[in-house]
């Protein structure tokens, strides 16, 4: 916008971090929205967009879901009580969702990965997905179809530089 204000209708404004690697490595079956239990310095660091989800996954244990291996950088103005950057963080889901995810992970061999971290109504949420791993051939097929779609769009636009 010209006056420098954020557009509240644009959902991209609240995204703190994306996990683009998840879309490449996994076939996404179902998506969920989860809250996350954070400390004060973690919240401030997340709002500064210093979050990395590329190697993170969700561990279903002890009747809860935990975000493991997500990197939230230390808060610059934090004191000696600053948080550990790679600690396990509890995800807040409904009991039915937890049971459904735990059964899928245990019986079907699926995995749960975080897709993005974003702000929603002043709270930090994590978009998670139930996924199955792609084989090397599946990844190549995905790249091939994406390239074919791009070529078709260019041809429809009438671009001369094919």
Short mmCIF file of N, CA and C in Angstrom, two decimals:
data_model
loop_
_atom_site.label_atom_id
_atom_site.label_comp_id
_atom_site.label_asym_id
_atom_site.label_seq_id
_atom_site.Cartn_x
_atom_site.Cartn_y
_atom_site.Cartn_z
N UNK A 1 0.83 -1.18 0.00
CA UNK A 1 0.00 0.00 0.00
C UNK A 1 0.88 1.25 0.00
N UNK A 2 0.34 2.32 -0.51
CA UNK A 2 1.13 3.53 -0.68
C UNK A 2 1.43 4.24 0.63
N UNK A 3 0.52 4.14 1.62
CA UNK A 3 0.72 4.86 2.87
C UNK A 3 1.54 4.09 3.89
N UNK A 4 2.05 2.92 3.53
CA UNK A 4 2.95 2.18 4.41
C UNK A 4 2.26 1.29 5.42
N UNK A 5 0.93 1.25 5.43
CA UNK A 5 0.20 0.41 6.38
C UNK A 5 0.08 -1.00 5.81
N UNK A 6 -0.02 -1.97 6.71
CA UNK A 6 -0.21 -3.36 6.28
C UNK A 6 -1.67 -3.59 5.91
N UNK A 7 -1.87 -4.42 4.90
CA UNK A 7 -3.21 -4.79 4.49
C UNK A 7 -3.65 -6.00 5.31
N UNK A 8 -4.65 -5.86 6.16
CA UNK A 8 -5.08 -6.96 7.03
C UNK A 8 -5.76 -8.07 6.25
N UNK A 9 -6.26 -7.80 5.06
CA UNK A 9 -6.93 -8.82 4.26
C UNK A 9 -5.95 -9.74 3.56
N UNK A 10 -4.70 -9.36 3.48
CA UNK A 10 -3.69 -10.16 2.81
C UNK A 10 -3.16 -11.21 3.79
N UNK A 11 -3.43 -12.51 3.55
CA UNK A 11 -2.98 -13.53 4.49
C UNK A 11 -1.47 -13.70 4.50
N UNK A 12 -0.77 -13.26 3.48
CA UNK A 12 0.68 -13.40 3.42
C UNK A 12 1.40 -12.51 4.41
N UNK A 13 0.73 -11.47 4.91
CA UNK A 13 1.37 -10.54 5.85
C UNK A 13 1.71 -11.22 7.17
N UNK A 14 0.91 -12.18 7.61
CA UNK A 14 1.11 -12.79 8.91
C UNK A 14 2.04 -13.99 8.90
N UNK A 15 2.52 -14.43 7.74
CA UNK A 15 3.36 -15.62 7.68
C UNK A 15 4.75 -15.30 8.23
N UNK A 16 5.16 -16.07 9.24
CA UNK A 16 6.46 -15.86 9.87
C UNK A 16 7.54 -16.73 9.23
N UNK A 17 7.16 -17.95 8.81
CA UNK A 17 8.12 -18.87 8.20
C UNK A 17 7.38 -19.93 7.40
N UNK A 18 7.95 -20.30 6.26
CA UNK A 18 7.41 -21.37 5.42
C UNK A 18 8.38 -22.53 5.37
N UNK A 19 7.86 -23.73 5.19
CA UNK A 19 8.68 -24.92 5.02
C UNK A 19 8.49 -25.40 3.58
N UNK A 20 9.23 -24.80 2.65
CA UNK A 20 9.08 -25.14 1.24
C UNK A 20 9.61 -26.54 0.95
N UNK A 21 10.53 -27.01 1.76
CA UNK A 21 11.10 -28.33 1.58
C UNK A 21 10.05 -29.43 1.78
N UNK A 22 9.06 -29.18 2.62
CA UNK A 22 8.02 -30.17 2.89
C UNK A 22 7.21 -30.47 1.64
N UNK A 23 6.91 -29.46 0.84
CA UNK A 23 6.13 -29.67 -0.37
C UNK A 23 6.92 -30.46 -1.40
N UNK A 24 8.22 -30.37 -1.35
CA UNK A 24 9.08 -31.10 -2.28
C UNK A 24 9.27 -32.55 -1.86
N UNK A 25 9.40 -32.81 -0.58
CA UNK A 25 9.74 -34.14 -0.08
C UNK A 25 8.55 -35.01 0.27
N UNK A 26 7.35 -34.44 0.42
CA UNK A 26 6.21 -35.19 0.91
C UNK A 26 4.97 -34.96 0.06
N UNK A 27 4.08 -35.95 0.06
CA UNK A 27 2.73 -35.80 -0.49
C UNK A 27 1.85 -35.44 0.70
N UNK A 28 1.19 -34.31 0.64
CA UNK A 28 0.40 -33.81 1.75
C UNK A 28 -1.01 -34.40 1.68
N UNK A 29 -1.41 -35.10 2.74
CA UNK A 29 -2.71 -35.77 2.79
C UNK A 29 -3.76 -34.90 3.48
N UNK A 30 -3.46 -34.38 4.66
CA UNK A 30 -4.39 -33.53 5.41
C UNK A 30 -3.62 -32.42 6.10
N UNK A 31 -4.30 -31.28 6.26
CA UNK A 31 -3.66 -30.14 6.93
C UNK A 31 -4.45 -29.77 8.19
N UNK A 32 -3.72 -29.33 9.20
CA UNK A 32 -4.30 -28.93 10.48
C UNK A 32 -3.67 -27.61 10.92
N UNK A 33 -4.39 -26.93 11.83
CA UNK A 33 -3.87 -25.71 12.45
C UNK A 33 -3.68 -25.99 13.93
N UNK A 34 -2.50 -25.69 14.44
CA UNK A 34 -2.19 -25.96 15.85
C UNK A 34 -1.65 -24.70 16.50
N UNK A 35 -1.97 -24.53 17.76
CA UNK A 35 -1.33 -23.50 18.56
C UNK A 35 0.01 -24.03 19.02
N UNK A 36 0.84 -23.18 19.57
CA UNK A 36 2.16 -23.61 20.02
C UNK A 36 2.45 -22.94 21.36
N UNK A 37 3.05 -23.70 22.27
CA UNK A 37 3.37 -23.21 23.60
C UNK A 37 4.79 -22.63 23.56
N UNK A 38 4.89 -21.31 23.71
CA UNK A 38 6.18 -20.61 23.61
C UNK A 38 6.44 -19.80 24.87
N UNK A 39 7.72 -19.47 25.08
CA UNK A 39 8.10 -18.56 26.15
C UNK A 39 8.09 -17.13 25.61
N UNK A 40 8.30 -16.15 26.48
CA UNK A 40 8.23 -14.75 26.08
C UNK A 40 9.26 -14.35 25.04
N UNK A 41 10.51 -14.78 25.23
CA UNK A 41 11.54 -14.41 24.26
C UNK A 41 11.35 -15.13 22.93
N UNK A 42 10.74 -16.33 22.97
CA UNK A 42 10.45 -17.04 21.72
C UNK A 42 9.39 -16.31 20.91
N UNK A 43 8.39 -15.77 21.57
CA UNK A 43 7.34 -15.02 20.88
C UNK A 43 7.94 -13.78 20.21
N UNK A 44 8.79 -13.07 20.93
CA UNK A 44 9.40 -11.87 20.36
C UNK A 44 10.31 -12.22 19.19
N UNK A 45 11.02 -13.33 19.29
CA UNK A 45 11.89 -13.76 18.21
C UNK A 45 11.08 -14.21 17.00
N UNK A 46 9.94 -14.88 17.22
CA UNK A 46 9.07 -15.29 16.12
C UNK A 46 8.51 -14.08 15.39
N UNK A 47 8.10 -13.08 16.15
CA UNK A 47 7.56 -11.87 15.53
C UNK A 47 8.62 -11.13 14.71
N UNK A 48 9.89 -11.36 15.05
CA UNK A 48 10.99 -10.78 14.27
C UNK A 48 11.32 -11.65 13.05
N UNK A 49 10.56 -12.72 12.85
CA UNK A 49 10.69 -13.63 11.71
C UNK A 49 12.05 -14.33 11.65
N UNK A 50 12.54 -14.80 12.79
CA UNK A 50 13.81 -15.53 12.85
C UNK A 50 13.55 -17.00 13.14
N UNK A 51 12.66 -17.60 12.33
CA UNK A 51 12.23 -18.99 12.52
C UNK A 51 12.63 -19.80 11.30
N UNK A 52 13.13 -21.02 11.53
CA UNK A 52 13.46 -21.94 10.44
C UNK A 52 12.76 -23.26 10.71
N UNK A 53 11.96 -23.71 9.74
CA UNK A 53 11.20 -24.95 9.88
C UNK A 53 11.69 -26.04 8.93
N UNK A 54 12.77 -25.82 8.21
CA UNK A 54 13.16 -26.73 7.14
C UNK A 54 13.49 -28.14 7.62
N UNK A 55 14.03 -28.31 8.80
CA UNK A 55 14.40 -29.64 9.30
C UNK A 55 13.48 -30.11 10.42
N UNK A 56 12.38 -29.42 10.64
CA UNK A 56 11.50 -29.72 11.76
C UNK A 56 10.51 -30.83 11.43
N UNK A 57 10.05 -31.50 12.48
CA UNK A 57 9.02 -32.51 12.35
C UNK A 57 8.21 -32.52 13.64
N UNK A 58 7.08 -33.24 13.61
CA UNK A 58 6.21 -33.32 14.77
C UNK A 58 6.31 -34.72 15.36
N UNK A 59 6.58 -34.80 16.66
CA UNK A 59 6.69 -36.06 17.38
C UNK A 59 5.41 -36.27 18.18
N UNK A 60 4.78 -37.41 17.95
CA UNK A 60 3.55 -37.76 18.66
C UNK A 60 3.93 -38.70 19.80
N UNK A 61 4.04 -38.18 21.02
CA UNK A 61 4.41 -39.02 22.15
C UNK A 61 3.75 -38.48 23.42
N UNK A 62 3.55 -39.37 24.38
CA UNK A 62 2.99 -39.03 25.68
C UNK A 62 1.61 -38.38 25.57
N UNK A 63 0.85 -38.74 24.54
CA UNK A 63 -0.49 -38.19 24.37
C UNK A 63 -0.50 -36.75 23.91
N UNK A 64 0.62 -36.24 23.45
CA UNK A 64 0.72 -34.86 22.97
C UNK A 64 1.52 -34.82 21.68
N UNK A 65 1.50 -33.67 21.05
CA UNK A 65 2.30 -33.45 19.85
C UNK A 65 3.36 -32.40 20.19
N UNK A 66 4.59 -32.66 19.76
CA UNK A 66 5.71 -31.75 20.02
C UNK A 66 6.39 -31.37 18.71
N UNK A 67 6.69 -30.10 18.56
CA UNK A 67 7.46 -29.62 17.42
C UNK A 67 8.93 -29.78 17.77
N UNK A 68 9.63 -30.59 16.99
CA UNK A 68 11.02 -30.95 17.27
C UNK A 68 11.91 -30.39 16.17
N UNK A 69 13.06 -29.90 16.55
CA UNK A 69 14.11 -29.45 15.64
C UNK A 69 13.76 -28.18 14.87
N UNK A 70 12.78 -27.43 15.33
CA UNK A 70 12.50 -26.12 14.74
C UNK A 70 13.45 -25.12 15.38
N UNK A 71 14.05 -24.28 14.58
CA UNK A 71 15.02 -23.31 15.09
C UNK A 71 14.36 -21.94 15.22
N UNK A 72 14.25 -21.47 16.45
CA UNK A 72 13.81 -20.11 16.73
C UNK A 72 15.02 -19.41 17.34
N UNK A 73 15.57 -18.46 16.62
CA UNK A 73 16.81 -17.80 17.05
C UNK A 73 16.60 -17.08 18.38
N UNK A 74 17.68 -16.94 19.11
CA UNK A 74 17.63 -16.22 20.39
C UNK A 74 17.24 -14.77 20.17
N UNK A 75 16.51 -14.23 21.13
CA UNK A 75 16.07 -12.85 21.03
C UNK A 75 17.26 -11.93 21.32
N UNK A 76 17.48 -10.96 20.45
CA UNK A 76 18.65 -10.08 20.55
C UNK A 76 18.71 -9.33 21.87
N UNK A 77 17.57 -8.86 22.35
CA UNK A 77 17.54 -8.06 23.56
C UNK A 77 17.18 -8.90 24.79
N UNK A 78 17.27 -10.22 24.64
CA UNK A 78 16.97 -11.10 25.77
C UNK A 78 18.11 -11.09 26.77
N UNK A 79 17.82 -11.48 27.99
CA UNK A 79 18.84 -11.50 29.03
C UNK A 79 19.31 -12.93 29.24
N UNK A 80 19.78 -13.25 30.40
CA UNK A 80 20.31 -14.59 30.66
C UNK A 80 19.22 -15.66 30.65
N UNK A 81 17.94 -15.26 30.66
CA UNK A 81 16.84 -16.22 30.62
C UNK A 81 16.35 -16.46 29.19
N UNK A 82 17.19 -16.15 28.20
CA UNK A 82 16.84 -16.38 26.80
C UNK A 82 16.61 -17.87 26.58
N UNK A 83 15.80 -18.22 25.60
CA UNK A 83 15.38 -19.61 25.38
C UNK A 83 16.44 -20.42 24.62
N UNK A 84 16.31 -21.74 24.71
CA UNK A 84 17.13 -22.66 23.92
C UNK A 84 16.56 -22.67 22.50
N UNK A 85 17.41 -22.54 21.50
CA UNK A 85 16.93 -22.33 20.14
C UNK A 85 16.27 -23.55 19.51
N UNK A 86 16.64 -24.77 19.92
CA UNK A 86 16.09 -25.97 19.30
C UNK A 86 15.33 -26.87 20.28
N UNK A 87 14.70 -26.31 21.28
CA UNK A 87 14.01 -27.13 22.26
C UNK A 87 12.70 -27.68 21.69
N UNK A 88 12.18 -28.75 22.34
CA UNK A 88 10.89 -29.32 21.94
C UNK A 88 9.79 -28.38 22.41
N UNK A 89 8.88 -28.06 21.50
CA UNK A 89 7.79 -27.16 21.83
C UNK A 89 6.46 -27.89 21.67
N UNK A 90 5.62 -27.78 22.65
CA UNK A 90 4.34 -28.50 22.65
C UNK A 90 3.37 -27.82 21.70
N UNK A 91 2.70 -28.63 20.87
CA UNK A 91 1.66 -28.13 19.97
C UNK A 91 0.30 -28.34 20.63
N UNK A 92 -0.58 -27.39 20.45
CA UNK A 92 -1.89 -27.41 21.09
C UNK A 92 -2.94 -27.80 20.05
N UNK A 93 -3.45 -29.03 20.18
CA UNK A 93 -4.46 -29.55 19.28
C UNK A 93 -5.63 -30.11 20.08
N UNK A 94 -6.77 -30.28 19.44
CA UNK A 94 -7.90 -30.94 20.08
C UNK A 94 -7.58 -32.42 20.25
N UNK A 95 -8.18 -33.04 21.26
CA UNK A 95 -7.90 -34.45 21.57
C UNK A 95 -8.25 -35.36 20.40
N UNK A 96 -9.35 -35.08 19.69
CA UNK A 96 -9.73 -35.89 18.53
C UNK A 96 -8.68 -35.80 17.43
N UNK A 97 -8.16 -34.61 17.21
CA UNK A 97 -7.11 -34.45 16.19
C UNK A 97 -5.85 -35.19 16.60
N UNK A 98 -5.49 -35.12 17.88
CA UNK A 98 -4.31 -35.83 18.36
C UNK A 98 -4.44 -37.33 18.16
N UNK A 99 -5.61 -37.88 18.52
CA UNK A 99 -5.83 -39.31 18.36
C UNK A 99 -5.79 -39.72 16.89
N UNK A 100 -6.41 -38.94 16.03
CA UNK A 100 -6.43 -39.25 14.60
C UNK A 100 -5.02 -39.23 14.02
N UNK A 101 -4.24 -38.22 14.37
CA UNK A 101 -2.86 -38.14 13.88
C UNK A 101 -2.01 -39.29 14.41
N UNK A 102 -2.16 -39.61 15.69
CA UNK A 102 -1.37 -40.69 16.28
C UNK A 102 -1.67 -42.03 15.62
N UNK A 103 -2.92 -42.29 15.30
CA UNK A 103 -3.29 -43.54 14.64
C UNK A 103 -2.71 -43.59 13.23
N UNK A 104 -2.81 -42.49 12.50
CA UNK A 104 -2.28 -42.44 11.13
C UNK A 104 -0.77 -42.65 11.12
N UNK A 105 -0.07 -42.04 12.06
CA UNK A 105 1.39 -42.17 12.12
C UNK A 105 1.79 -43.60 12.47
N UNK A 106 1.06 -44.19 13.41
CA UNK A 106 1.41 -45.52 13.88
C UNK A 106 1.07 -46.62 12.88
N UNK A 107 -0.12 -46.56 12.29
CA UNK A 107 -0.59 -47.64 11.44
C UNK A 107 -0.22 -47.49 9.97
N UNK A 108 -0.30 -46.32 9.43
CA UNK A 108 -0.09 -46.13 8.00
C UNK A 108 1.32 -45.68 7.65
N UNK A 109 2.16 -45.43 8.64
CA UNK A 109 3.53 -45.02 8.36
C UNK A 109 3.65 -43.62 7.83
N UNK A 110 2.69 -42.78 8.14
CA UNK A 110 2.76 -41.38 7.71
C UNK A 110 3.62 -40.60 8.69
N UNK A 111 3.90 -39.37 8.35
CA UNK A 111 4.64 -38.49 9.24
C UNK A 111 3.92 -37.14 9.30
N UNK A 112 4.17 -36.39 10.34
CA UNK A 112 3.55 -35.08 10.51
C UNK A 112 4.66 -34.04 10.46
N UNK A 113 4.53 -33.08 9.54
CA UNK A 113 5.55 -32.04 9.39
C UNK A 113 4.89 -30.67 9.46
N UNK A 114 5.62 -29.67 9.94
CA UNK A 114 5.09 -28.30 9.94
C UNK A 114 5.25 -27.69 8.55
N UNK A 115 4.22 -27.00 8.09
CA UNK A 115 4.26 -26.34 6.79
C UNK A 115 4.60 -24.87 6.91
N UNK A 116 4.00 -24.21 7.90
CA UNK A 116 4.28 -22.77 8.08
C UNK A 116 3.96 -22.36 9.49
N UNK A 117 4.52 -21.24 9.89
CA UNK A 117 4.23 -20.60 11.16
C UNK A 117 3.72 -19.21 10.83
N UNK A 118 2.60 -18.83 11.46
CA UNK A 118 1.99 -17.56 11.09
C UNK A 118 1.25 -16.95 12.27
N UNK A 119 0.91 -15.67 12.12
CA UNK A 119 0.13 -14.95 13.12
C UNK A 119 -1.34 -14.99 12.74
N UNK A 120 -2.18 -15.25 13.74
CA UNK A 120 -3.62 -15.25 13.51
C UNK A 120 -4.28 -14.64 14.73
N UNK A 121 -4.81 -13.47 14.57
CA UNK A 121 -5.47 -12.79 15.69
C UNK A 121 -4.53 -12.50 16.84
N UNK A 122 -3.28 -12.20 16.56
CA UNK A 122 -2.30 -11.90 17.60
C UNK A 122 -1.65 -13.13 18.21
N UNK A 123 -2.08 -14.33 17.83
CA UNK A 123 -1.50 -15.56 18.35
C UNK A 123 -0.64 -16.21 17.27
N UNK A 124 0.36 -16.95 17.70
CA UNK A 124 1.23 -17.65 16.76
C UNK A 124 0.68 -19.05 16.57
N UNK A 125 0.43 -19.41 15.32
CA UNK A 125 -0.11 -20.72 14.96
C UNK A 125 0.89 -21.44 14.06
N UNK A 126 0.79 -22.78 14.05
CA UNK A 126 1.62 -23.61 13.19
C UNK A 126 0.71 -24.42 12.30
N UNK A 127 0.90 -24.32 11.00
CA UNK A 127 0.17 -25.17 10.06
C UNK A 127 0.93 -26.47 9.91
N UNK A 128 0.30 -27.59 10.29
CA UNK A 128 0.96 -28.89 10.19
C UNK A 128 0.20 -29.75 9.20
N UNK A 129 0.86 -30.78 8.69
CA UNK A 129 0.24 -31.63 7.69
C UNK A 129 0.61 -33.08 7.93
N UNK A 130 -0.35 -33.97 7.68
CA UNK A 130 -0.11 -35.40 7.66
C UNK A 130 0.39 -35.74 6.27
N UNK A 131 1.56 -36.36 6.18
CA UNK A 131 2.23 -36.54 4.90
C UNK A 131 2.74 -37.96 4.71
N UNK A 132 2.95 -38.30 3.45
CA UNK A 132 3.66 -39.52 3.08
C UNK A 132 4.88 -39.10 2.28
N UNK A 133 5.98 -39.77 2.49
CA UNK A 133 7.21 -39.42 1.80
C UNK A 133 7.15 -39.73 0.31
N UNK A 134 7.77 -38.87 -0.50
CA UNK A 134 7.84 -39.09 -1.94
C UNK A 134 9.10 -39.87 -2.27
N UNK A 135 9.01 -40.72 -3.28
CA UNK A 135 10.22 -41.39 -3.77
C UNK A 135 10.93 -40.45 -4.74
N UNK A 136 12.12 -40.84 -5.15
CA UNK A 136 12.90 -40.00 -6.07
C UNK A 136 12.15 -39.80 -7.39
N UNK A 137 11.47 -40.86 -7.87
CA UNK A 137 10.72 -40.77 -9.12
C UNK A 137 9.54 -39.82 -8.98
N UNK A 138 8.88 -39.84 -7.82
CA UNK A 138 7.75 -38.94 -7.59
C UNK A 138 8.20 -37.48 -7.62
N UNK A 139 9.36 -37.21 -7.03
CA UNK A 139 9.88 -35.84 -7.02
C UNK A 139 10.18 -35.37 -8.44
N UNK A 140 10.75 -36.26 -9.25
CA UNK A 140 11.05 -35.90 -10.64
C UNK A 140 9.77 -35.66 -11.43
N UNK A 141 8.75 -36.46 -11.18
CA UNK A 141 7.46 -36.30 -11.86
C UNK A 141 6.82 -34.97 -11.48
N UNK A 142 6.91 -34.59 -10.22
CA UNK A 142 6.37 -33.31 -9.78
C UNK A 142 7.07 -32.15 -10.48
N UNK A 143 8.39 -32.21 -10.57
CA UNK A 143 9.13 -31.16 -11.27
C UNK A 143 8.76 -31.11 -12.75
N UNK A 144 8.57 -32.27 -13.36
CA UNK A 144 8.21 -32.34 -14.78
C UNK A 144 6.84 -31.71 -15.02
N UNK A 145 5.85 -32.04 -14.19
CA UNK A 145 4.52 -31.47 -14.38
C UNK A 145 4.52 -29.96 -14.12
N UNK A 146 5.30 -29.51 -13.14
CA UNK A 146 5.39 -28.08 -12.87
C UNK A 146 5.98 -27.34 -14.08
N UNK A 147 7.02 -27.93 -14.69
CA UNK A 147 7.64 -27.31 -15.86
C UNK A 147 6.67 -27.30 -17.04
N UNK A 148 5.90 -28.38 -17.23
CA UNK A 148 4.91 -28.43 -18.30
C UNK A 148 3.84 -27.37 -18.11
N UNK A 149 3.40 -27.17 -16.87
CA UNK A 149 2.40 -26.14 -16.59
C UNK A 149 2.93 -24.74 -16.89
N UNK A 150 4.19 -24.50 -16.53
CA UNK A 150 4.79 -23.20 -16.83
C UNK A 150 4.90 -22.97 -18.33
N UNK A 151 5.28 -24.00 -19.07
CA UNK A 151 5.38 -23.88 -20.52
C UNK A 151 4.02 -23.60 -21.15
N UNK A 152 2.98 -24.27 -20.65
CA UNK A 152 1.63 -24.05 -21.17
C UNK A 152 1.16 -22.63 -20.90
N UNK A 153 1.43 -22.13 -19.70
CA UNK A 153 1.04 -20.74 -19.38
C UNK A 153 1.77 -19.74 -20.26
N UNK A 154 3.04 -19.98 -20.51
CA UNK A 154 3.80 -19.09 -21.39
C UNK A 154 3.24 -19.10 -22.80
N UNK A 155 2.88 -20.29 -23.29
CA UNK A 155 2.34 -20.40 -24.64
C UNK A 155 1.00 -19.68 -24.75
N UNK A 156 0.19 -19.76 -23.71
CA UNK A 156 -1.11 -19.08 -23.72
C UNK A 156 -0.95 -17.56 -23.66
N UNK A 157 0.09 -17.09 -22.96
CA UNK A 157 0.36 -15.64 -22.88
C UNK A 157 0.92 -15.13 -24.19
N UNK A 158 1.54 -16.02 -24.95
CA UNK A 158 2.12 -15.60 -26.22
C UNK A 158 3.56 -15.16 -26.09
N UNK A 159 4.27 -15.63 -25.06
CA UNK A 159 5.68 -15.29 -24.92
C UNK A 159 6.48 -15.89 -26.07
N UNK A 160 7.40 -15.13 -26.59
CA UNK A 160 8.25 -15.59 -27.70
C UNK A 160 9.50 -16.32 -27.20
N UNK A 161 9.85 -16.12 -25.91
CA UNK A 161 11.09 -16.67 -25.38
C UNK A 161 10.83 -18.02 -24.73
N UNK A 162 10.55 -19.04 -25.50
CA UNK A 162 10.35 -20.38 -24.95
C UNK A 162 11.61 -21.08 -24.91
#
